[in-house]
Coordinates of C-alpha atoms in Angstrom, one line a residue:
X23 CA -28.4 -31.4 -11.4
X24 CA -29.1 -28.0 -10.0
X25 CA -28.1 -24.9 -11.9
X26 CA -26.5 -21.7 -10.5
X27 CA -26.4 -18.3 -12.1
X28 CA -23.0 -16.6 -12.6
X29 CA -22.0 -13.4 -14.1
X30 CA -18.9 -13.8 -16.4
X31 CA -17.4 -10.8 -18.2
X32 CA -20.6 -8.9 -17.4
X33 CA -22.8 -11.6 -19.0
X34 CA -25.2 -13.6 -16.9
X35 CA -25.4 -17.4 -17.6
X36 CA -26.5 -20.6 -15.9
X37 CA -24.1 -23.4 -15.3
X38 CA -24.5 -26.8 -13.6
X39 CA -23.7 -26.7 -9.9
X40 CA -20.3 -28.2 -9.4
X41 CA -18.9 -27.0 -12.7
X42 CA -15.3 -26.0 -12.8
X43 CA -14.3 -22.5 -13.9
X44 CA -11.6 -24.2 -16.0
X45 CA -14.4 -25.6 -18.2
X46 CA -16.4 -22.4 -18.7
X47 CA -16.2 -20.5 -22.0
X48 CA -14.9 -16.9 -22.2
X49 CA -11.6 -17.4 -20.4
X50 CA -8.9 -14.9 -21.6
X51 CA -5.6 -16.3 -22.7
X52 CA -3.3 -16.8 -19.8
X53 CA -6.0 -17.4 -17.2
X54 CA -4.4 -18.6 -14.0
X55 CA -7.2 -18.6 -11.5
X56 CA -10.6 -17.0 -10.9
X57 CA -12.4 -14.9 -8.3
X58 CA -15.9 -15.7 -7.2
X59 CA -17.7 -12.8 -5.5
X60 CA -14.2 -11.4 -4.9
X61 CA -12.6 -14.5 -3.4
X62 CA -9.8 -16.1 -5.4
X63 CA -10.1 -19.9 -6.1
X64 CA -8.5 -22.6 -8.2
X65 CA -9.7 -23.0 -11.8
X66 CA -10.5 -26.7 -10.9
X67 CA -12.5 -25.8 -7.8
X68 CA -16.2 -26.8 -8.2
X69 CA -18.7 -23.9 -8.2
X70 CA -21.3 -24.2 -5.4
X71 CA -22.7 -20.7 -5.4
X72 CA -23.7 -18.1 -8.0
X73 CA -22.5 -14.6 -8.3
X74 CA -19.8 -12.6 -10.1
X75 CA -16.9 -14.7 -11.6
X76 CA -13.8 -12.9 -12.8
X77 CA -11.0 -14.8 -14.6
X78 CA -7.6 -13.8 -13.4
X79 CA -4.4 -13.5 -15.4
X80 CA -0.9 -12.5 -14.5
X81 CA -1.9 -8.8 -15.1
X82 CA -4.3 -9.1 -12.0
X83 CA -2.6 -8.8 -8.6
X84 CA -4.4 -11.9 -7.2
X85 CA -3.5 -13.8 -10.3
X86 CA 0.1 -12.9 -9.8
X87 CA -0.1 -14.0 -6.2
X88 CA -1.5 -17.4 -7.3
X89 CA 1.4 -17.7 -9.8
X90 CA 4.0 -16.8 -7.2
X91 CA 2.5 -19.1 -4.5
X92 CA 2.7 -22.0 -6.9
X93 CA 6.3 -21.0 -7.6
X94 CA 7.0 -21.2 -3.9
X95 CA 5.6 -24.8 -3.9
X96 CA 7.8 -25.6 -6.9
X97 CA 10.8 -24.3 -4.9
X98 CA 9.9 -26.5 -1.9
X99 CA 9.5 -29.6 -4.2
X100 CA 12.9 -29.0 -5.7
X101 CA 14.4 -28.7 -2.2
X102 CA 12.8 -32.0 -1.1
X103 CA 14.3 -33.7 -4.2
X104 CA 17.7 -32.4 -3.4
X105 CA 17.4 -32.8 0.4
X106 CA 14.7 -35.4 1.2
X107 CA 15.1 -34.9 5.0
X108 CA 14.5 -31.1 4.8
X109 CA 11.8 -29.8 7.0
X110 CA 9.4 -27.4 5.3
X111 CA 8.2 -24.3 7.0
X112 CA 6.0 -21.8 5.1
X113 CA 6.3 -20.3 1.6
X114 CA 4.2 -17.2 0.9
X115 CA 3.9 -15.3 -2.3
X116 CA 5.2 -11.7 -2.3
X117 CA 4.2 -8.8 -4.6
X118 CA 7.4 -9.2 -6.6
X119 CA 8.2 -12.9 -6.0
X120 CA 8.1 -15.5 -3.3
X121 CA 10.2 -17.3 -0.7
X122 CA 10.2 -20.5 1.2
X123 CA 11.5 -21.1 4.8
X124 CA 13.1 -24.6 5.2
X125 CA 15.2 -26.4 7.8
X126 CA 18.0 -28.0 5.8
X127 CA 20.4 -30.7 6.9
X128 CA 23.3 -28.6 5.8
X129 CA 24.2 -24.9 5.3
X130 CA 23.8 -23.6 1.8
X131 CA 24.8 -20.4 0.1
X132 CA 23.9 -18.4 -3.0
X133 CA 26.2 -20.7 -5.0
X134 CA 23.6 -23.5 -4.4
X135 CA 20.8 -21.5 -6.0
X136 CA 21.7 -22.6 -9.5
X137 CA 21.4 -26.2 -8.6
X138 CA 17.9 -25.7 -7.0
X139 CA 16.8 -23.6 -9.9
X140 CA 17.8 -26.3 -12.3
X141 CA 15.6 -28.9 -10.5
X142 CA 12.7 -26.4 -10.6
X143 CA 13.1 -26.2 -14.4
X144 CA 12.9 -29.9 -14.6
X145 CA 9.7 -29.9 -12.6
X146 CA 8.3 -27.3 -15.0
X147 CA 9.2 -29.6 -17.8
X148 CA 7.3 -32.5 -16.1
X149 CA 4.2 -30.3 -16.2
X150 CA 2.8 -32.0 -13.0
X151 CA -0.9 -31.6 -12.3
X152 CA -1.6 -29.6 -9.1
X153 CA -4.4 -31.2 -7.2
X154 CA -6.2 -29.9 -4.1
X155 CA -6.9 -32.3 -1.2
X156 CA -9.4 -31.6 1.5
X157 CA -8.7 -33.4 4.7
X158 CA -10.0 -33.9 8.2
X159 CA -7.8 -33.0 11.1
X160 CA -6.8 -36.6 11.7
X161 CA -6.1 -37.2 8.0
X162 CA -3.9 -34.2 7.9
X163 CA -2.0 -35.2 11.0
X164 CA -1.4 -38.7 9.6
X165 CA -0.4 -37.5 6.2
X166 CA 2.3 -35.1 7.4
X167 CA 3.3 -37.4 10.3
X168 CA 4.0 -40.1 7.7
X169 CA 6.0 -37.6 5.7
X170 CA 7.9 -36.6 8.9
X171 CA 7.1 -32.9 8.4
X172 CA 7.4 -31.7 12.0
X173 CA 6.9 -28.0 11.3
X174 CA 3.7 -28.8 9.3
X175 CA 2.3 -30.8 12.2
X176 CA 2.9 -27.8 14.5
X177 CA 0.8 -25.6 12.1
X178 CA -2.0 -28.2 12.0
X179 CA -2.1 -28.3 15.8
X180 CA -2.8 -24.5 15.8
X181 CA -5.8 -24.9 13.4
X182 CA -9.1 -24.7 15.2
X183 CA -11.0 -27.9 15.7
X184 CA -13.6 -28.6 13.1
X185 CA -11.9 -26.6 10.4
X186 CA -11.5 -28.3 7.0
X187 CA -7.8 -28.5 6.2
X188 CA -6.5 -28.5 2.7
X189 CA -3.2 -29.6 1.0
X190 CA -1.9 -29.5 -2.5
X191 CA -0.2 -32.4 -4.4
X192 CA 2.0 -32.2 -7.4
X193 CA 3.7 -35.5 -8.3
X194 CA 5.4 -36.9 -5.2
X195 CA 5.2 -33.6 -3.4
X196 CA 2.4 -32.6 -0.9
X197 CA 2.2 -29.3 1.0
X198 CA -0.2 -28.1 3.6
X199 CA -1.8 -25.0 2.0
X200 CA -5.1 -23.2 1.7
X201 CA -4.4 -22.3 -1.9
X202 CA -5.4 -21.4 -4.5
X203 CA -2.9 -22.7 -7.1
X204 CA -2.2 -23.1 -10.8
X205 CA -3.5 -26.0 -12.8
X206 CA 0.0 -27.4 -13.4
X207 CA 3.7 -26.7 -12.8
X208 CA 4.2 -26.3 -16.6
X209 CA 2.7 -22.8 -16.4
X210 CA 5.7 -21.4 -14.5
X211 CA 8.0 -20.8 -17.5
X212 CA 10.5 -18.2 -16.2
X213 CA 12.1 -18.5 -12.7
X214 CA 15.1 -17.0 -11.0
X215 CA 16.2 -17.6 -7.4
X216 CA 17.7 -14.4 -6.0
X217 CA 19.2 -14.8 -2.5
X218 CA 19.4 -16.7 0.7
X219 CA 19.0 -15.4 4.2
X220 CA 18.0 -16.7 7.7
X221 CA 14.7 -16.5 9.5
X222 CA 13.6 -17.8 12.9
X223 CA 10.7 -20.2 12.8
X224 CA 7.6 -18.1 13.5
X225 CA 9.8 -15.1 14.0
X226 CA 10.7 -16.4 17.5
X227 CA 14.3 -16.0 18.4
X228 CA 14.1 -19.0 20.7
X229 CA 13.0 -21.3 17.8
X230 CA 15.2 -22.9 15.1
X231 CA 16.9 -20.7 12.5
X232 CA 15.5 -21.7 9.1
X233 CA 17.0 -21.0 5.6
X234 CA 14.9 -18.6 3.6
X235 CA 15.3 -18.8 -0.1
X236 CA 13.9 -15.9 -2.3
X237 CA 13.0 -16.0 -5.9
X238 CA 10.7 -14.5 -8.5
X239 CA 8.8 -16.0 -11.5
X240 CA 7.0 -14.9 -14.6
X241 CA 5.0 -16.5 -17.4
X242 CA 7.8 -15.8 -19.9
X243 CA 11.5 -14.9 -20.0
X244 CA 11.0 -11.4 -21.4
X245 CA 8.9 -10.4 -18.4
X246 CA 11.6 -11.9 -16.1
X247 CA 14.4 -9.9 -17.8
X248 CA 12.2 -6.7 -17.8
X249 CA 11.7 -7.2 -14.1
X250 CA 15.4 -7.1 -13.3
X251 CA 15.8 -4.0 -15.5
X252 CA 13.1 -2.4 -13.4
X253 CA 14.9 -3.5 -10.3
X254 CA 18.0 -1.6 -11.4
X255 CA 15.9 1.4 -12.1
X256 CA 14.3 1.1 -8.7
X257 CA 17.8 1.3 -7.1
X258 CA 18.5 4.4 -9.1
X259 CA 15.3 5.9 -7.8
X260 CA 15.7 4.9 -4.2
X261 CA 14.2 7.8 -2.2
X262 CA 16.9 7.6 0.4
X263 CA 19.6 8.2 -2.2
X264 CA 17.6 10.9 -4.0
X265 CA 16.5 12.5 -0.7
X266 CA 20.2 13.2 0.0
X267 CA 21.1 14.2 -3.5
X268 CA 18.2 16.6 -3.9
X269 CA 18.6 18.0 -0.3
X270 CA 15.1 16.9 0.7
X271 CA 15.4 14.6 3.7
X272 CA 17.9 12.8 5.9
X273 CA 18.0 10.4 8.8
X274 CA 20.1 10.2 12.0
X275 CA 20.7 7.5 14.5
X276 CA 19.9 10.0 17.2
X277 CA 16.2 9.8 16.2
X278 CA 15.7 6.4 14.6
X279 CA 12.5 6.2 12.5
X280 CA 12.0 10.0 12.4
X281 CA 12.8 11.9 9.2
X282 CA 14.6 15.2 9.2
X283 CA 13.0 17.4 6.5
X284 CA 15.4 19.9 4.9
X285 CA 13.9 23.3 3.6
X286 CA 13.3 21.9 0.1
X287 CA 11.8 18.7 1.5
X288 CA 9.6 20.6 3.9
X289 CA 8.3 22.7 1.1
X290 CA 7.5 19.5 -0.8
X291 CA 5.8 18.1 2.3
X292 CA 3.7 21.3 2.8
X293 CA 2.7 21.4 -0.8
X294 CA 1.4 17.9 -0.7
X295 CA -0.4 18.6 2.6
X296 CA -2.0 21.8 1.2
X297 CA -3.1 19.9 -1.9
X298 CA -4.9 17.4 0.3
X299 CA -6.3 20.1 2.6
X300 CA -7.7 22.1 -0.3
X301 CA -9.5 19.1 -1.7
X302 CA -11.0 18.2 1.7
X303 CA -12.2 21.7 2.4
X304 CA -14.1 21.8 -0.8
X305 CA -15.9 18.6 0.3
X306 CA -17.1 19.8 3.7
X307 CA -14.3 18.5 5.9
X308 CA -13.6 20.4 9.1
X309 CA -10.0 20.4 10.4
X310 CA -9.4 19.8 14.1
X311 CA -6.3 19.2 16.3
X312 CA -6.3 16.8 19.2
X313 CA -3.7 15.9 21.8
X314 CA -0.9 13.5 21.0
X315 CA -0.6 12.0 24.5
X316 CA -3.5 10.3 26.4
X317 CA -4.0 8.4 29.5
X318 CA -4.0 4.6 29.0
X319 CA -7.7 4.4 29.9
X320 CA -8.6 6.0 26.6
X321 CA -6.7 3.3 24.7
X322 CA -8.3 0.6 26.8
X323 CA -11.7 2.0 26.1
X324 CA -11.1 2.2 22.3
X325 CA -9.7 -1.4 22.3
X326 CA -6.3 -0.4 21.1
X327 CA -4.7 -1.4 24.3
X328 CA -5.8 -5.0 23.8
X329 CA -5.2 -5.1 20.0
X330 CA -2.4 -2.6 19.4
X331 CA -0.4 -2.4 22.7
X332 CA 2.9 -3.4 21.2
X333 CA 2.8 -0.4 18.7
X334 CA 2.1 2.3 21.3
X335 CA 4.9 4.3 22.8
X336 CA 4.2 4.3 26.6
X337 CA 5.3 7.0 29.1
X338 CA 5.5 6.1 32.8
X339 CA 5.5 9.3 34.9
X340 CA 4.2 10.0 38.5
X341 CA 2.9 6.4 38.7
X342 CA 0.7 7.0 35.7
X343 CA 0.8 5.4 32.3
X344 CA 0.3 7.6 29.2
X345 CA 0.4 6.6 25.6
X346 CA 1.5 8.6 22.5
X347 CA -1.3 8.3 19.9
X348 CA -0.8 5.9 17.0
X349 CA -4.0 7.1 15.4
X350 CA -6.6 9.9 15.8
X351 CA -9.9 8.0 16.0
X352 CA -10.3 7.9 19.8
X353 CA -9.7 11.7 20.0
X354 CA -12.2 12.4 17.3
X355 CA -14.8 10.1 19.1
X356 CA -14.3 12.3 22.2
X357 CA -14.9 15.4 20.2
X358 CA -18.1 14.0 18.7
X359 CA -19.4 13.0 22.1
X360 CA -18.6 16.3 23.7
X361 CA -22.0 17.7 23.0
X362 CA -25.5 16.6 21.9
X363 CA -25.6 16.0 18.2
X364 CA -28.7 16.2 16.0
X365 CA -29.4 14.2 12.8
X366 CA -29.1 17.5 11.0
X367 CA -25.4 17.7 12.1
X368 CA -24.6 14.5 10.2
X369 CA -22.5 13.7 8.3
X370 CA -19.8 15.3 10.4
X371 CA -16.4 15.1 8.7
X372 CA -13.4 15.7 11.0
X373 CA -9.9 15.9 9.5
X374 CA -6.5 16.1 11.2
X375 CA -2.9 16.2 10.0
X376 CA -1.3 16.0 13.5
X377 CA 1.7 13.9 14.6
X378 CA 1.3 10.2 15.1
X379 CA 3.8 7.7 16.6
X380 CA 4.0 4.0 16.3
X381 CA 6.7 1.7 17.7
X382 CA 8.3 -0.3 14.9
X383 CA 11.2 -2.7 15.5
X384 CA 14.5 -1.1 14.6
X385 CA 15.2 -3.9 12.0
X386 CA 12.0 -3.0 10.1
X387 CA 12.7 0.8 9.7
X388 CA 13.2 1.7 6.1
X389 CA 13.7 5.4 5.1
X390 CA 10.3 7.1 4.7
X391 CA 8.5 3.8 4.0
X392 CA 8.6 2.5 7.6
X393 CA 9.0 5.2 10.2
X394 CA 8.1 5.7 13.9
X395 CA 6.9 9.3 13.6
X396 CA 4.5 10.4 10.8
X397 CA 1.4 12.3 9.8
X398 CA -1.7 11.3 7.9
X399 CA -4.3 13.1 5.8
X400 CA -6.6 11.5 8.4
X401 CA -10.4 11.9 8.7
X402 CA -13.3 10.4 10.5
X403 CA -16.8 10.7 9.2
X404 CA -19.7 10.4 11.6
X405 CA -22.7 9.4 9.6
X406 CA -26.3 8.0 9.9
X407 CA -26.7 4.5 8.5
X408 CA -28.7 5.9 5.6
X409 CA -25.7 8.1 4.7
X410 CA -23.1 5.3 4.5
X411 CA -23.4 4.7 0.7
X412 CA -23.3 8.4 -0.2
X413 CA -20.3 9.1 2.1
X414 CA -18.4 6.1 0.9
X415 CA -19.0 7.2 -2.7
X416 CA -17.5 10.6 -1.7
X417 CA -14.4 8.8 -0.4
X418 CA -14.1 6.8 -3.7
X419 CA -14.4 10.0 -5.7
X420 CA -11.7 11.7 -3.6
X421 CA -9.4 8.7 -4.0
X422 CA -9.9 8.9 -7.8
X423 CA -9.2 12.7 -7.9
X424 CA -6.0 12.4 -5.9
X425 CA -4.4 9.4 -7.7
X426 CA -5.3 10.8 -11.1
X427 CA -3.4 13.9 -10.2
X428 CA -0.2 11.8 -9.7
X429 CA -0.8 9.7 -12.8
X430 CA -1.1 6.5 -10.7
X431 CA -3.8 3.9 -11.4
X432 CA -5.0 2.0 -8.4
X433 CA -6.6 -1.4 -7.4
X434 CA -9.2 -2.0 -4.7
X435 CA -9.1 -4.7 -2.0
X436 CA -11.8 -5.3 0.6
X437 CA -10.5 -6.8 3.9
X438 CA -13.0 -8.7 6.0
X439 CA -13.5 -9.7 9.7
X440 CA -10.3 -10.8 11.4
X441 CA -10.3 -13.6 14.0
X442 CA -9.7 -11.2 16.9
X443 CA -12.6 -8.9 15.9
X444 CA -14.3 -6.7 18.4
X445 CA -18.1 -6.3 18.7
X446 CA -21.3 -7.9 17.3
X447 CA -21.1 -10.4 14.4
X448 CA -24.3 -9.1 12.9
X449 CA -22.9 -5.6 12.7
X450 CA -19.8 -6.9 11.0
X451 CA -21.7 -8.7 8.4
X452 CA -23.8 -5.6 7.8
X453 CA -20.7 -3.4 7.4
X454 CA -19.0 -5.8 5.0
X455 CA -22.2 -5.9 2.9
X456 CA -22.4 -2.1 2.8
X457 CA -18.8 -1.8 1.5
X458 CA -19.4 -4.5 -1.2
X459 CA -22.6 -2.8 -2.3
X460 CA -20.8 0.5 -2.9
X461 CA -18.1 -1.1 -5.0
X462 CA -20.6 -3.1 -7.0
X463 CA -22.8 0.0 -7.5
X464 CA -19.7 1.8 -9.0
X465 CA -18.7 -1.2 -11.0
X466 CA -15.3 -1.2 -9.4
X467 CA -13.4 -4.4 -9.8
X468 CA -12.1 -5.5 -6.4
X469 CA -10.3 -8.3 -4.6
X470 CA -11.1 -9.9 -1.2
X471 CA -8.5 -10.2 1.5
X472 CA -10.2 -12.5 4.1
X473 CA -9.7 -11.8 7.8
X474 CA -7.5 -8.7 7.3
X475 CA -9.9 -6.0 8.4
X476 CA -9.2 -3.8 11.4
X477 CA -10.3 -5.2 14.7
X478 CA -13.3 -2.8 14.8
X479 CA -14.5 -3.0 11.2
X480 CA -13.9 -4.1 7.6
X481 CA -12.0 -1.9 5.2
X482 CA -11.2 -0.9 1.7
X483 CA -7.5 -0.7 0.8
X484 CA -6.4 1.1 -2.3
X485 CA -3.2 0.0 -4.0
X486 CA -1.5 2.7 -6.1
X487 CA 0.6 1.6 -9.1
X488 CA 3.8 3.7 -9.7
X489 CA 5.8 4.3 -12.8
X490 CA 7.7 1.1 -12.3
X491 CA 4.5 -1.0 -12.0
X492 CA 4.9 -1.5 -8.2
X493 CA 1.8 -1.6 -6.0
X494 CA 1.7 0.5 -2.9
X495 CA -1.1 0.3 -0.3
X496 CA -1.9 3.9 0.5
X497 CA -5.5 5.0 0.8
X498 CA -7.8 3.2 3.2
X499 CA -11.5 3.5 4.2
X500 CA -12.8 1.6 7.2
X501 CA -16.5 1.2 8.1
X502 CA -16.8 1.1 11.9
X503 CA -20.0 0.2 13.8
X504 CA -18.0 -0.7 17.0
X505 CA -16.2 2.5 18.2
X506 CA -19.5 4.4 18.6
X507 CA -20.6 1.6 20.9
X508 CA -17.3 1.7 22.9
X509 CA -17.6 5.4 23.4
X510 CA -21.4 5.4 23.8
X511 CA -21.9 7.9 21.0
X512 CA -25.4 9.1 20.0
X513 CA -27.2 11.6 17.9
X514 CA -30.9 12.6 18.2
X515 CA -33.0 11.6 15.2
X516 CA -36.0 13.5 13.8
X517 CA -38.3 11.8 16.3
X518 CA -36.2 12.7 19.3
X519 CA -34.7 9.2 19.7
X520 CA -31.0 8.6 20.6
X521 CA -29.3 6.7 17.7
X522 CA -25.9 5.4 17.2
X523 CA -23.8 7.0 14.4
X524 CA -21.5 5.0 12.2
X525 CA -17.8 6.0 11.8
X526 CA -15.9 5.9 8.6
X527 CA -12.2 6.0 9.1
X528 CA -10.4 7.2 6.0
X529 CA -7.0 8.4 4.7
X530 CA -6.4 9.1 1.1
X531 CA -2.6 9.5 0.9
X532 CA -2.1 7.5 4.1
X533 CA 1.2 8.4 5.8
X534 CA 2.4 11.7 4.2
X535 CA 6.0 10.6 4.9
X536 CA 5.5 7.2 3.1
X537 CA 3.6 8.7 0.3
X538 CA 6.4 11.3 -0.3
X539 CA 8.9 8.4 -0.4
X540 CA 6.7 6.8 -3.1
X541 CA 6.4 10.0 -5.1
X542 CA 10.2 10.6 -5.0
X543 CA 10.6 7.2 -6.6
X544 CA 7.6 7.5 -8.9
X545 CA 8.9 10.7 -10.4
X546 CA 12.6 9.8 -9.9
X547 CA 12.9 13.2 -8.1
X548 CA 11.7 15.1 -11.2
X549 CA 8.4 16.4 -9.7
X550 CA 5.7 18.1 -11.8
X551 CA 5.9 21.8 -11.8
X552 CA 3.0 22.3 -9.3
X553 CA 4.7 20.0 -6.7
X554 CA 8.3 20.8 -7.2
X555 CA 10.0 22.5 -4.2
X556 CA 11.8 24.8 -6.6
X557 CA 9.7 25.5 -9.6
X558 CA 11.7 28.1 -11.5
X559 CA 15.4 28.9 -11.4
X560 CA 16.5 32.3 -12.9
X561 CA 20.0 32.2 -14.3
X562 CA 21.7 35.5 -15.1
X563 CA 24.6 35.1 -17.6
X564 CA 26.7 37.8 -16.0
X565 CA 26.3 40.1 -12.9
X566 CA 25.1 42.8 -15.3
X567 CA 21.8 40.9 -15.5
X568 CA 21.5 40.1 -11.8
X569 CA 19.1 43.0 -11.0
X570 CA 16.9 42.0 -14.0
X571 CA 17.0 38.4 -12.8
X572 CA 16.0 39.5 -9.3
X573 CA 13.0 41.4 -10.6
X574 CA 11.8 38.3 -12.4
X575 CA 12.2 36.3 -9.2
X576 CA 10.3 38.9 -7.2
X577 CA 7.4 38.9 -9.7
X578 CA 7.1 35.1 -9.5
X579 CA 7.4 34.9 -5.8
X580 CA 4.7 37.6 -5.4
X581 CA 2.5 35.2 -7.3
X582 CA 3.4 32.3 -5.0
X583 CA 5.7 30.7 -7.5
X584 CA 8.7 29.1 -5.8
X585 CA 11.5 30.8 -7.7
X586 CA 15.3 31.2 -7.0
X587 CA 18.1 33.3 -8.6
X588 CA 21.4 31.5 -9.2
X589 CA 23.7 34.3 -8.4
X590 CA 26.8 32.1 -7.9
X591 CA 30.1 33.0 -9.5
X592 CA 30.0 30.2 -12.0
X593 CA 29.9 29.9 -15.8
X594 CA 26.6 29.6 -17.6
X595 CA 27.1 25.9 -18.5
X596 CA 27.8 25.0 -14.9
X597 CA 24.7 26.8 -13.7
X598 CA 22.5 25.0 -16.3
X599 CA 24.0 21.6 -15.4
X600 CA 23.4 22.4 -11.7
X601 CA 19.7 23.1 -12.5
X602 CA 19.5 19.8 -14.4
X603 CA 21.0 17.9 -11.5
X604 CA 18.6 19.6 -9.1
X605 CA 15.7 18.6 -11.5
X606 CA 14.3 22.1 -11.6
X607 CA 11.3 22.1 -14.0
X608 CA 11.9 25.5 -15.5
X609 CA 15.1 27.5 -16.0
X610 CA 14.9 31.1 -17.2
X611 CA 18.3 32.2 -18.6
X612 CA 18.7 36.0 -19.0
X613 CA 21.5 37.7 -20.8
X614 CA 22.1 41.2 -22.1
X615 CA 19.8 40.8 -25.1
X616 CA 17.0 39.5 -22.9
X617 CA 17.4 42.4 -20.6
X618 CA 17.3 44.9 -23.5
X619 CA 14.3 43.1 -25.1
X620 CA 12.3 42.3 -21.9
X621 CA 12.5 38.5 -22.6
X622 CA 13.6 35.3 -20.8
X623 CA 15.2 32.3 -22.6
X624 CA 13.3 29.3 -21.4
X625 CA 14.8 25.8 -20.8
X626 CA 12.2 23.2 -19.9
X627 CA 13.4 20.1 -18.0
X628 CA 11.5 17.8 -20.3
X629 CA 11.3 19.7 -23.6
X630 CA 14.7 21.4 -23.6
X631 CA 15.4 24.9 -25.0
X632 CA 12.1 26.7 -25.9
X633 CA 13.8 30.0 -27.0
X634 CA 13.1 33.5 -25.9
X635 CA 9.7 34.4 -24.4
X636 CA 8.4 38.0 -23.7
X637 CA 8.4 38.9 -20.0
X638 CA 6.2 39.4 -18.0
X639 CA 3.6 37.8 -20.4
X640 CA 5.4 34.5 -20.0
X641 CA 4.8 34.8 -16.2
X642 CA 1.1 34.2 -16.9
X643 CA 1.9 31.0 -18.7
X644 CA 4.0 29.8 -15.7
X645 CA 1.1 30.6 -13.3
X646 CA -1.2 28.5 -15.4
X647 CA 1.2 25.6 -15.7
X648 CA 2.0 25.6 -12.0
X649 CA -1.6 25.6 -10.8
X650 CA -2.4 22.9 -8.3
X651 CA -4.5 20.1 -9.9
X652 CA -8.3 20.6 -9.4
X653 CA -11.2 18.2 -9.3

């Protein structure tokens, strides 16, 4: 039998072709699946190619997705045991759980969830082996026709001819699915169904309304209980609630999907933007500003009209269609092509923070997380092919600097060519290989998200992990060989030949609005000193210290510290509580003795009462503590 070479835990070894990852040594405890060259597969799937093999546990995002997807199958199996005539739709895994859409013969409510959950527990106890089946189109049609699964037959009809179709069996239950899945049902030890809702089949209002049942699952009950504790904490941190309480941001039905930033919120917004701008300027980015409305011909040329039409706000005036820009790349391509470029001009890094608009359905709008009007720390890098690796390394370095500043670890996902891709297949393969090579060179662990790239190129997505362990897709870097072709962009090389540049689309924070929503919840509104919209509150005990307090405020403001004097006619205790409610990082209390001695009494939001500090010497400490994070 032939041997193949695999790299497991950094160690290269040879195994027999067709070996199962399940049988290989070196698996960590709790292994659920594995990734071969970034693609997640079952532990029982035979290995037919060499390369990097990573064992996945519940701590890995793709491992969790396998666990939750198998949980969705467990839910479907329990439903079929209770309602044998139920028609199964689809049941994907979610970041925090799973759901299954099903056409039931009767209406159910949340009171029925306990009964379904009990059957799921019985299936776990049976420890049923989960087996992958690979079928021809005709075999799949017969299998699900015999089982009277009408919705599954509809899915099969949409699968292209010649495609191998897979299904998974556990006991008497079979589901159409590409996988991967766990080894057995016995691994799903802690389950809780959470709620019931309705969902149209395939999201089409003209199709049947299905019952959607949600749930979540974990390898043990402690993790399950901890999850619901975090859910309660997430409610407390909801950015819409804190946005109102901290006087940061609000929303009005007069402008759905567009946030209204209050003075404090706008200060927070500008501080974040300036942080991003400073880092980019140090790295050779040049900031530009481009129009926010274009003729439709530009979107047709870029390909967005064919691939992104439903998300563009269209203006029809004087028998001419115009579109509000949902992204900056076509405008930056026009700027690059506006004059002859030399190879010495590259790389050219163009950045923009201008307004963008995307149509989102009203039912999907959600605070700052899903809006119609937003801004990005957007940039497009025009590079020679020999500069791709170096520039992508620069993007990776900037991502690392930014997310370390917020104390947020991150995970990397590479998304490959979608079915509706634009351009030449060979260029796509080249672009995907370039991205993978950079990640491997930096020894970054990554996951593969097949067919989820942009229509013009593959991409890296960076998922930041917040204080509650939630993953948020924020940063992105897309390698694009196609747009320069669409816009006929060239530069002149050192031999006088016209050559195509390559575009790198990248955003580090992503939508500033969305990222601020994430930060509000990440910090529970208690921002670090450098980011806080109000950094220092000066509190005079009586009006006799008001002039002294105002001199402290003036000195701090002259040094660009955001300070404010509380000159309200309230008692000291009320003023201190107000500062705590407003989550001000530093309060400087000044009384008669402070005024006589030239001191301030410091109350730190995290550390409490720090006692009297000499003034203005302590101002230097505040300046140092409030400095914006550096590289």
